[in-house]
Tab-separated table of C-alpha atoms and ligand atoms in Angstrom:
chain	number	residue	atom	x	y	z
N	155	MET	CA	0.000	0.000	0.000
N	156	ALA	CA	1.325	3.458	-0.887
N	157	ILE	CA	2.415	5.501	2.107
N	158	ASN	CA	0.490	8.740	2.686
N	159	TYR	CA	3.500	10.914	3.520
N	160	GLN	CA	1.441	14.087	3.887
N	161	LEU	CA	-0.744	12.517	6.558
N	162	ILE	CA	2.344	11.240	8.355
N	163	LEU	CA	4.138	14.604	8.304
N	164	ASP	CA	1.012	16.407	9.528
N	165	SER	CA	0.602	13.998	12.420
N	166	ILE	CA	4.324	14.204	13.339
N	167	TYR	CA	4.012	18.005	13.447
N	168	GLU	CA	1.156	17.699	15.939
N	169	GLU	CA	3.081	15.143	17.982
N	170	VAL	CA	6.231	17.242	18.373
N	171	LYS	CA	4.471	20.504	19.271
N	172	PRO	CA	4.809	19.917	23.035
N	173	LEU	CA	8.589	19.574	22.549
N	174	LEU	CA	9.085	22.901	20.831
N	175	ALA	CA	9.686	24.892	23.989
N	176	LYS	CA	11.931	22.260	25.539
N	177	GLY	CA	15.227	22.338	23.639
N	178	ARG	CA	18.018	24.854	24.141
N	179	ILE	CA	18.923	27.303	21.393
N	180	ALA	CA	22.621	27.438	20.501
N	181	ASN	CA	23.724	30.720	22.030
N	182	TYR	CA	27.494	30.516	21.682
N	183	ILE	CA	26.930	32.111	18.278
N	184	PRO	CA	25.129	35.291	19.438
N	185	GLU	CA	23.098	35.718	16.262
N	186	LEU	CA	21.611	32.207	16.565
N	187	ALA	CA	20.332	33.022	20.059
N	188	LYS	CA	17.861	35.465	18.472
N	189	VAL	CA	15.917	32.759	16.605
N	190	GLU	CA	12.321	32.194	17.739
N	191	PRO	CA	12.469	28.734	19.372
N	192	ARG	CA	8.923	27.475	18.797
N	193	GLN	CA	9.415	26.710	15.118
N	194	PHE	CA	9.373	23.341	13.399
N	195	GLY	CA	9.566	22.311	9.771
N	196	ILE	CA	9.699	18.970	7.993
N	197	ALA	CA	9.969	18.100	4.285
N	198	VAL	CA	10.343	14.899	2.295
N	199	TYR	CA	11.732	14.733	-1.238
N	200	CYS	CA	10.903	11.401	-2.894
N	201	LEU	CA	13.213	10.341	-5.703
N	202	ASP	CA	10.279	10.361	-8.144
N	203	GLY	CA	10.033	14.140	-7.554
N	204	ARG	CA	7.076	14.272	-5.168
N	205	THR	CA	7.601	16.648	-2.233
N	206	TYR	CA	5.701	16.735	1.038
N	207	ALA	CA	6.050	19.318	3.792
N	208	ALA	CA	4.538	20.466	7.072
N	209	GLY	CA	5.037	23.260	9.598
N	210	ASP	CA	7.684	25.924	8.922
N	211	ALA	CA	9.206	23.952	6.054
N	212	GLU	CA	9.754	27.072	3.967
N	213	VAL	CA	11.372	29.196	6.655
N	214	ARG	CA	15.123	29.448	6.163
N	215	PHE	CA	17.432	28.658	9.056
N	216	SER	CA	21.190	28.575	9.607
N	217	ALA	CA	22.542	25.369	8.060
N	218	GLN	CA	25.717	25.400	10.236
N	219	SER	CA	27.216	21.902	10.394
N	220	VAL	CA	24.828	20.576	7.780
N	221	THR	CA	27.109	22.393	5.294
N	222	LYS	CA	29.893	20.007	6.354
N	223	LEU	CA	28.083	17.296	4.417
N	224	PHE	CA	28.116	19.306	1.205
N	225	GLY	CA	31.714	20.403	1.693
N	226	LEU	CA	32.675	16.765	2.153
N	227	ALA	CA	30.682	15.597	-0.883
N	228	LEU	CA	32.350	18.255	-3.027
N	229	ALA	CA	35.851	17.442	-1.754
N	230	PHE	CA	35.271	13.691	-2.079
N	231	SER	CA	33.963	14.100	-5.633
N	232	ARG	CA	37.125	16.009	-6.622
N	233	GLU	CA	39.862	14.393	-4.544
N	234	GLY	CA	38.530	10.870	-3.938
N	235	ASP	CA	40.245	8.771	-1.300
N	236	ALA	CA	43.125	11.255	-1.007
N	237	ILE	CA	41.055	13.174	1.573
N	238	TRP	CA	41.418	10.300	4.044
N	239	LYS	CA	45.136	11.010	4.374
N	240	ARG	CA	44.204	14.199	6.233
N	241	VAL	CA	41.007	13.273	8.068
N	242	GLY	CA	39.770	10.048	9.676
N	243	ARG	CA	36.374	8.395	9.472
N	244	GLU	CA	35.769	7.162	12.999
N	245	PRO	CA	33.081	8.466	15.334
N	246	SER	CA	34.558	10.922	17.790
N	247	GLY	CA	32.518	10.232	20.909
N	248	ASN	CA	33.402	13.806	21.853
N	249	PRO	CA	31.686	17.159	21.330
N	250	PHE	CA	31.931	18.544	17.793
N	251	ASN	CA	34.223	21.384	18.855
N	252	SER	CA	36.520	19.373	21.115
N	253	LEU	CA	40.300	19.812	20.959
N	254	TYR	CA	41.009	16.815	23.080
N	255	GLN	CA	41.581	14.048	20.507
N	256	LEU	CA	43.288	16.354	18.068
N	257	GLU	CA	46.404	16.679	20.209
N	258	LEU	CA	46.638	12.899	20.680
N	259	ALA	CA	46.069	12.236	16.965
N	260	LYS	CA	48.734	14.784	15.950
N	261	GLY	CA	46.349	17.093	14.167
N	262	ILE	CA	44.372	14.474	12.210
N	263	PRO	CA	40.657	14.965	12.975
N	264	ARG	CA	38.573	11.900	13.796
N	265	ASN	CA	36.092	12.556	10.978
N	266	PRO	CA	34.967	15.235	8.503
N	267	PHE	CA	31.805	16.087	10.458
N	268	ILE	CA	33.391	17.535	13.582
N	269	ASN	CA	34.723	21.083	13.349
N	270	ALA	CA	38.361	20.021	12.993
N	271	GLY	CA	37.471	17.733	10.089
N	272	ALA	CA	35.347	20.361	8.373
N	273	LEU	CA	38.206	22.867	8.676
N	274	VAL	CA	40.525	20.384	6.935
N	275	ILE	CA	37.940	19.785	4.191
N	276	HIS	CA	37.588	23.554	3.813
N	277	ASP	CA	41.383	23.777	3.488
N	278	ILE	CA	41.390	21.012	0.826
N	279	LEU	CA	38.733	22.906	-1.139
N	280	ALA	CA	40.616	26.192	-0.692
N	281	GLN	CA	43.559	24.659	-2.558
N	282	ARG	CA	41.323	23.799	-5.510
N	283	PHE	CA	38.899	26.692	-5.702
N	284	VAL	CA	39.489	30.448	-5.508
N	285	GLN	CA	37.182	30.532	-2.481
N	286	ALA	CA	36.073	27.368	-0.719
N	287	ASP	CA	33.044	29.007	0.919
N	288	ILE	CA	31.716	30.122	-2.463
N	289	ALA	CA	32.447	26.705	-3.992
N	290	ILE	CA	30.340	25.071	-1.259
N	291	LEU	CA	27.535	27.611	-1.711
N	292	GLN	CA	27.514	27.067	-5.481
N	293	PHE	CA	27.503	23.321	-4.972
N	294	MET	CA	24.538	23.559	-2.598
N	295	ARG	CA	22.707	25.808	-5.052
N	296	THR	CA	23.219	23.192	-7.759
N	297	VAL	CA	22.149	20.142	-5.791
N	298	ALA	CA	19.218	22.005	-4.185
N	299	ARG	CA	18.210	23.442	-7.579
N	300	GLU	CA	17.838	26.759	-5.795
N	301	ALA	CA	19.894	29.698	-7.070
N	302	SER	CA	18.761	32.010	-4.257
N	303	LEU	CA	20.587	30.118	-1.476
N	304	ASP	CA	23.034	32.473	0.190
N	305	PHE	CA	25.212	33.267	3.171
N	306	ASP	CA	23.706	35.131	6.117
N	307	PRO	CA	26.229	37.930	6.822
N	308	ALA	CA	24.880	38.611	10.329
N	309	VAL	CA	25.387	34.978	11.363
N	310	TRP	CA	28.753	34.830	9.619
N	311	HIS	CA	30.191	37.872	11.408
N	312	SER	CA	28.609	36.891	14.710
N	313	GLU	CA	30.324	33.499	14.589
N	314	GLU	CA	33.616	34.912	13.371
N	315	GLN	CA	33.856	37.157	16.395
N	316	THR	CA	33.326	34.297	18.813
N	317	ALA	CA	35.161	31.512	16.938
N	318	HIS	CA	37.897	31.132	19.549
N	319	ARG	CA	37.640	27.349	19.665
N	320	ASN	CA	37.710	27.019	15.912
N	321	TYR	CA	40.794	29.234	15.827
N	322	ALA	CA	42.393	27.047	18.491
N	323	ILE	CA	41.576	23.904	16.502
N	324	ALA	CA	42.913	25.423	13.289
N	325	HIS	CA	46.123	26.630	14.952
N	326	LEU	CA	46.744	23.194	16.440
N	327	MET	CA	46.281	21.529	13.057
N	328	LYS	CA	48.498	24.126	11.425
N	329	ASP	CA	51.179	23.339	13.968
N	330	PHE	CA	50.938	19.656	13.071
N	331	GLY	CA	51.167	20.504	9.366
N	332	ASN	CA	47.591	19.497	8.545
N	333	LEU	CA	46.384	22.909	7.410
N	334	HIS	CA	47.941	24.387	4.297
N	335	GLY	CA	46.144	27.741	4.070
N	336	ARG	CA	46.390	30.636	6.516
N	337	VAL	CA	44.497	29.951	9.750
N	338	GLU	CA	42.602	33.267	9.505
N	339	ASP	CA	41.441	32.543	5.951
N	340	ILE	CA	40.294	29.010	6.699
N	341	VAL	CA	38.374	29.915	9.880
N	342	ARG	CA	36.796	32.947	8.203
N	343	GLY	CA	35.746	30.863	5.210
N	344	TYR	CA	34.475	28.079	7.427
N	345	CYS	CA	32.316	30.508	9.461
N	346	ARG	CA	30.937	31.903	6.216
N	347	GLN	CA	30.222	28.377	4.952
N	348	CYS	CA	28.316	27.608	8.178
N	349	SER	CA	26.168	30.735	7.765
N	350	ILE	CA	24.424	29.444	4.617
N	351	ALA	CA	20.654	29.744	5.114
N	352	ILE	CA	18.311	27.061	3.769
N	353	ASN	CA	14.814	25.732	4.433
N	354	CYS	CA	13.596	22.145	4.844
N	355	VAL	CA	12.140	21.845	1.328
N	356	GLU	CA	15.433	23.026	-0.181
N	357	LEU	CA	17.526	20.885	2.135
N	358	ALA	CA	15.568	17.703	1.390
N	359	ARG	CA	16.098	18.365	-2.331
N	360	ALA	CA	19.787	19.102	-1.775
N	361	GLY	CA	20.260	15.730	-0.085
N	362	ALA	CA	18.429	13.778	-2.772
N	363	PHE	CA	21.563	12.853	-4.753
N	364	LEU	CA	22.901	11.029	-1.702
N	365	ALA	CA	19.693	8.988	-1.485
N	366	ASN	CA	20.015	8.334	-5.236
N	367	HIS	CA	23.439	6.635	-5.365
N	368	GLY	CA	25.253	9.918	-5.975
N	369	THR	CA	23.161	11.118	-8.936
N	370	VAL	CA	20.889	14.189	-8.949
N	371	PRO	CA	17.462	12.622	-9.567
N	372	TRP	CA	15.932	15.273	-11.845
N	373	ASP	CA	18.750	15.797	-14.344
N	374	PHE	CA	20.899	12.683	-13.811
N	375	THR	CA	24.058	14.661	-13.043
N	376	ARG	CA	26.457	12.301	-11.374
N	377	ILE	CA	28.017	13.971	-8.327
N	378	LEU	CA	29.530	10.810	-6.832
N	379	ASP	CA	29.805	7.262	-8.130
N	380	PRO	CA	27.486	4.804	-6.325
N	381	SER	CA	30.272	3.360	-4.230
N	382	SER	CA	31.455	6.784	-3.000
N	383	SER	CA	27.875	7.803	-2.276
N	384	LYS	CA	27.375	4.655	-0.225
N	385	ARG	CA	30.560	5.413	1.705
N	386	LEU	CA	29.507	8.956	2.426
N	387	ASN	CA	26.196	7.639	3.742
N	388	ALA	CA	28.132	5.262	6.012
N	389	ALA	CA	30.173	8.168	7.390
N	390	MET	CA	26.944	10.084	8.034
N	391	LEU	CA	25.498	7.182	9.968
N	392	THR	CA	28.548	6.712	12.169
N	393	CYS	CA	29.661	10.345	12.556
N	394	GLY	CA	26.927	12.708	11.321
N	395	THR	CA	25.180	13.502	14.590
N	396	TYR	CA	28.177	14.268	16.815
N	397	ASP	CA	28.792	12.155	19.872
N	398	ALA	CA	25.156	11.046	19.774
N	399	ALA	CA	25.604	9.073	16.522
N	400	GLY	CA	25.046	5.745	18.292
N	401	ASP	CA	21.863	6.894	19.993
N	402	PHE	CA	20.663	8.531	16.785
N	403	ALA	CA	21.214	5.315	14.800
N	404	TYR	CA	19.373	3.399	17.526
N	405	ARG	CA	16.399	5.750	17.552
N	406	VAL	CA	16.192	6.868	13.917
N	407	GLY	CA	18.151	4.290	11.915
N	408	LEU	CA	19.090	6.535	8.998
N	409	PRO	CA	22.280	8.268	7.807
N	410	ALA	CA	21.946	11.911	8.833
N	411	LYS	CA	23.806	15.166	9.337
N	412	SER	CA	22.774	17.740	11.911
N	413	GLY	CA	23.716	21.354	12.665
N	414	VAL	CA	23.454	23.647	15.685
N	415	GLY	CA	20.972	25.803	13.775
N	416	GLY	CA	18.563	22.919	14.484
N	417	GLY	CA	18.478	21.415	10.990
N	418	ILE	CA	18.964	17.730	10.161
N	419	ILE	CA	19.118	16.051	6.759
N	420	ALA	CA	18.516	12.280	6.696
N	421	LEU	CA	18.374	9.741	3.883
N	422	VAL	CA	16.407	6.631	3.056
N	423	PRO	CA	18.753	5.307	0.351
N	424	GLY	CA	16.957	4.496	-2.899
N	425	GLU	CA	13.788	6.252	-1.776
N	426	LEU	CA	13.900	9.734	-0.319
N	427	ALA	CA	15.647	12.511	1.548
N	428	ILE	CA	14.007	14.113	4.578
N	429	ALA	CA	14.884	17.405	6.244
N	430	VAL	CA	13.708	18.617	9.641
N	431	TRP	CA	14.333	21.822	11.513
N	432	SER	CA	13.580	23.067	14.979
N	433	PRO	CA	16.036	25.388	16.752
N	434	GLY	CA	15.790	23.896	20.256
N	435	LEU	CA	18.699	21.463	20.746
N	436	ASP	CA	19.291	18.488	23.016
N	437	GLU	CA	22.401	18.145	25.178
N	438	ASN	CA	24.476	16.876	22.223
N	439	GLY	CA	23.569	19.781	19.950
N	440	ASN	CA	21.037	17.913	17.802
N	441	SER	CA	17.563	19.335	17.288
N	442	LEU	CA	15.346	17.915	20.026
N	443	ALA	CA	12.048	18.010	18.133
N	444	GLY	CA	13.827	17.262	14.846
N	445	THR	CA	15.347	14.041	16.154
N	446	MET	CA	12.013	13.010	17.635
N	447	ALA	CA	10.287	13.765	14.318
N	448	LEU	CA	12.743	11.541	12.445
N	449	GLU	CA	12.290	8.799	15.005
N	450	ARG	CA	8.535	8.984	14.506
N	451	PHE	CA	8.949	9.093	10.704
N	452	THR	CA	10.966	5.888	10.552
N	453	THR	CA	8.582	4.219	12.999
N	454	LEU	CA	5.378	5.268	11.251
N	455	THR	CA	6.683	4.456	7.751
N	456	ALA	CA	8.643	1.369	8.812
N	457	ARG	CA	11.619	2.902	6.969
N	458	SER	CA	15.145	2.153	8.144
N	459	ILE	CA	18.389	0.950	6.654
N	460	PHE	CA	18.392	-1.937	9.106
W	684	LIG	N1	29.586	26.920	12.980
W	684	LIG	C1	29.422	26.029	14.084
W	684	LIG	C2	30.737	25.854	14.834
W	684	LIG	O1	31.756	25.810	14.221
W	684	LIG	C3	28.905	24.734	13.559
W	684	LIG	C4	28.752	23.737	14.643
W	684	LIG	C5	27.622	22.796	14.439
W	684	LIG	O2	26.645	23.050	13.735
W	684	LIG	N2	27.712	21.722	15.145
W	684	LIG	O3	30.775	25.782	16.027
């Protein structure tokens, strides 16, 4: 029997409403602290082109770490396995902005989805493109089929002024020889990359190529070969939701990438991409209502990769 996605999204929206006041907004980036917390959006992009949405699915939010996924996809598509010489692919079990393992691992980040890893990916892209932040934005515009995606200058500058940890991480990696560009340029570019604003409908569309074996479903552009796409999905599952990746896999059962703006993109390989957003975060920095919504989605639709 065909699944009525619209009915499911509408009922999930009702279910998560009581949670909307409960999460904590990320306030270490001052501009993010201004976001109205009681918002929630959800959108599904099916590979046959049908789109379903509920709640604030067309309100743009700060993509933050969700951009790490697109930076990685772009770097992986250009450099292939060479990226793994400079960044690992093991879950960190530590907060996304931790410096702790970096010292022990001599400047090699655990994975591309923590800040250290995303800074290295940004550095790899900066060697190939005139500006890595713009390359990532252009890439997201292409895969989202949305030319109006853009940086949010207020969020960018707000983060830049408080990016002390990211500077510390970048300096440590530079000291170990794992950052080729200037620290200031890489951190600035990374903060700008994180400030990209997107909504759930656009984000679900942007993730569709990863649910479609690396190929954009509407125009058949191959971004990644099927094997690389599968590998990127594996890295999302094990590392995409910070130190909560195990719990997230247990509850949701899908490859996903989250950001402190409250957005999460998740994939049902071969079928659909789903994006959720709600700014209130749980203790690990994942959207509280968003994670619950994905848990309910995979339960109600019996979708899972397991
Ligand atoms: N820009 C944020 C930071 O570097 C992104 C973190 C996140 O979304 N987890 O701290």
